[in-house]
């Protein structure tokens, strides 16, 4: 499994977010930029016993890409 956060404000992304804020926000369903602390809390939850029944989710887009690639081989 992996964690796939959306747009997160970090020292590396801050300038881009600030310079393209409207464009960035339009692309985010929650209409705000996430924080590193929010990502850390999500990971802590997934590592805890409270998430013992979570097994992951199948990404339909990724599944189509993998299927297409296997048809080419």
XYZ file of N, CA and C in Angstrom:
219
model
N 0.825 -1.184 0.000
C 0.000 0.000 0.000
C 0.869 1.247 0.000
N 0.286 2.345 -0.352
C 1.015 3.609 -0.336
C 0.040 4.736 0.002
N 0.612 5.856 0.365
C -0.168 7.053 0.661
C 0.032 8.013 -0.500
N -1.053 8.483 -1.061
C -0.989 9.384 -2.211
C -1.654 10.710 -1.874
N -0.940 11.569 -1.159
C -1.556 12.850 -0.794
C -1.702 13.752 -2.017
N -2.572 14.701 -1.888
C -2.738 15.687 -2.951
C -1.646 16.736 -2.867
N -2.002 17.965 -3.155
C -1.036 19.064 -3.114
C -0.766 19.405 -1.654
N 0.506 19.329 -1.256
C 0.919 19.569 0.120
C 1.906 20.727 0.135
N 1.685 21.677 1.025
C 2.605 22.815 1.135
C 3.869 22.374 1.866
N 4.990 22.499 1.193
C 6.308 22.204 1.757
C 7.250 23.315 1.303
N 8.459 23.367 1.836
C 9.413 24.369 1.331
C 9.644 24.243 -0.184
N 9.555 23.016 -0.702
C 9.778 22.813 -2.130
C 8.587 23.246 -2.985
N 7.353 23.171 -2.458
C 6.167 23.486 -3.252
C 5.583 24.872 -2.996
N 6.016 25.537 -1.945
C 5.394 26.806 -1.546
C 5.418 27.870 -2.630
N 6.551 28.076 -3.278
C 6.626 29.106 -4.325
C 5.672 28.803 -5.471
N 5.627 27.549 -5.905
C 4.732 27.184 -7.002
C 3.279 27.410 -6.591
N 2.919 26.950 -5.399
C 1.541 27.119 -4.921
C 1.188 28.602 -4.861
N 2.072 29.414 -4.306
C 1.796 30.849 -4.185
C 1.665 31.521 -5.545
N 2.494 31.120 -6.512
C 2.476 31.746 -7.838
C 1.340 31.252 -8.732
N 0.768 30.103 -8.420
C -0.299 29.521 -9.244
C -1.500 29.117 -8.386
N -1.751 29.876 -7.341
C -2.738 29.488 -6.329
C -4.116 29.158 -6.913
N -4.668 30.033 -7.744
C -6.016 29.802 -8.284
C -6.075 28.512 -9.093
N -5.074 28.286 -9.925
C -5.024 27.072 -10.743
C -4.904 25.833 -9.861
N -4.066 25.908 -8.852
C -3.863 24.775 -7.949
C -5.157 24.458 -7.195
N -5.792 25.455 -6.641
C -7.002 25.255 -5.843
C -8.141 24.690 -6.678
N -8.261 25.120 -7.927
C -9.317 24.587 -8.805
C -9.178 23.086 -9.007
N -7.962 22.576 -8.954
C -7.713 21.154 -9.200
C -7.877 20.288 -7.951
N -8.123 20.893 -6.805
C -8.202 20.152 -5.546
C -9.662 20.057 -5.109
N -10.200 18.847 -4.965
C -11.602 18.699 -4.554
C -11.932 19.393 -3.230
N -11.006 19.426 -2.286
C -11.269 20.061 -0.989
C -11.063 21.572 -1.030
N -10.583 22.081 -2.141
C -10.383 23.523 -2.361
C -9.426 24.158 -1.359
N -8.433 23.383 -0.921
C -7.377 23.926 -0.077
C -6.151 23.028 -0.196
N -5.012 23.576 0.127
C -3.752 22.840 0.106
C -3.605 22.104 1.432
N -3.079 20.896 1.385
C -2.881 20.118 2.594
C -1.577 20.481 3.292
N -1.416 19.947 4.490
C -0.203 20.205 5.261
C 0.548 18.894 5.475
N 1.829 19.011 5.771
C 2.619 17.824 6.064
C 2.101 17.132 7.313
N 1.584 17.906 8.266
C 1.046 17.325 9.487
C -0.175 16.454 9.182
N -1.013 16.882 8.248
C -2.172 16.078 7.871
C -1.744 14.750 7.239
N -0.707 14.779 6.430
C -0.191 13.542 5.833
C 0.353 12.632 6.934
N 1.105 13.207 7.857
C 1.671 12.425 8.956
C 0.561 11.786 9.790
N -0.497 12.526 10.079
C -1.616 11.972 10.857
C -2.281 10.811 10.107
N -2.413 10.943 8.806
C -3.004 9.862 8.005
C -2.157 8.598 8.089
N -0.848 8.770 7.998
C 0.058 7.618 8.076
C 0.014 6.999 9.468
N 0.010 7.828 10.492
C -0.096 7.299 11.858
C -1.376 6.493 12.041
N -2.473 7.000 11.497
C -3.732 6.262 11.579
C -3.612 4.916 10.875
N -3.068 4.899 9.663
C -2.955 3.650 8.912
C -2.042 2.637 9.591
N -1.084 3.125 10.368
C -0.172 2.237 11.101
C -0.742 1.790 12.442
N -1.856 2.341 12.829
C -2.423 2.034 14.135
C -3.398 0.855 14.055
N -3.759 0.345 15.219
C -4.755 -0.725 15.294
C -6.133 -0.252 14.834
N -6.380 1.046 14.858
C -7.676 1.564 14.415
C -7.901 1.315 12.925
N -6.845 1.072 12.183
C -6.957 0.841 10.740
C -6.764 -0.634 10.388
N -6.983 -1.521 11.346
C -6.693 -2.941 11.123
C -7.549 -3.589 10.040
N -8.676 -2.999 9.703
C -9.545 -3.585 8.683
C -9.373 -2.919 7.312
N -8.504 -1.938 7.222
C -8.262 -1.255 5.952
C -7.240 -2.055 5.166
N -7.599 -2.403 3.936
C -6.707 -3.220 3.115
C -6.220 -2.500 1.867
N -6.704 -1.319 1.615
C -6.317 -0.593 0.407
C -7.494 -0.454 -0.528
N -7.273 0.213 -1.622
C -8.332 0.425 -2.609
C -7.743 0.213 -3.992
N -8.532 -0.334 -4.860
C -8.095 -0.545 -6.237
C -8.355 0.735 -7.018
N -7.304 1.256 -7.631
C -7.415 2.484 -8.417
C -7.829 2.103 -9.835
N -9.058 2.478 -10.273
C -9.513 2.070 -11.607
C -8.641 2.601 -12.741
N -8.116 3.806 -12.587
C -7.254 4.362 -13.636
C -5.976 3.557 -13.747
N -5.359 3.265 -12.614
C -4.137 2.479 -12.615
C -4.401 1.084 -13.170
N -5.538 0.508 -12.853
C -5.883 -0.819 -13.359
C -5.976 -0.818 -14.881
N -6.564 0.240 -15.459
C -6.659 0.328 -16.923
C -5.280 0.446 -17.542
N -4.401 1.216 -16.930
C -3.034 1.378 -17.463
C -2.308 0.043 -17.432
N -2.418 -0.676 -16.332
C -1.750 -1.973 -16.217
C -2.325 -2.951 -17.228
N -3.643 -2.962 -17.391
C -4.269 -3.855 -18.362
C -3.811 -3.540 -19.776
N -3.762 -2.257 -20.114
C -3.315 -1.847 -21.449
C -1.871 -2.260 -21.681
N -1.038 -2.088 -20.694
C 0.373 -2.444 -20.836
C 0.536 -3.940 -21.029
N -0.276 -4.749 -20.339
C -0.142 -6.199 -20.482
C -0.628 -6.676 -21.851
N -1.561 -5.950 -22.467
C -2.037 -6.303 -23.795
C -0.978 -6.034 -24.847
N -0.120 -5.061 -24.620
C 0.946 -4.707 -25.561
C 2.032 -5.773 -25.577
N 2.330 -6.338 -24.391
C 3.421 -7.322 -24.274
C 3.127 -8.592 -24.992
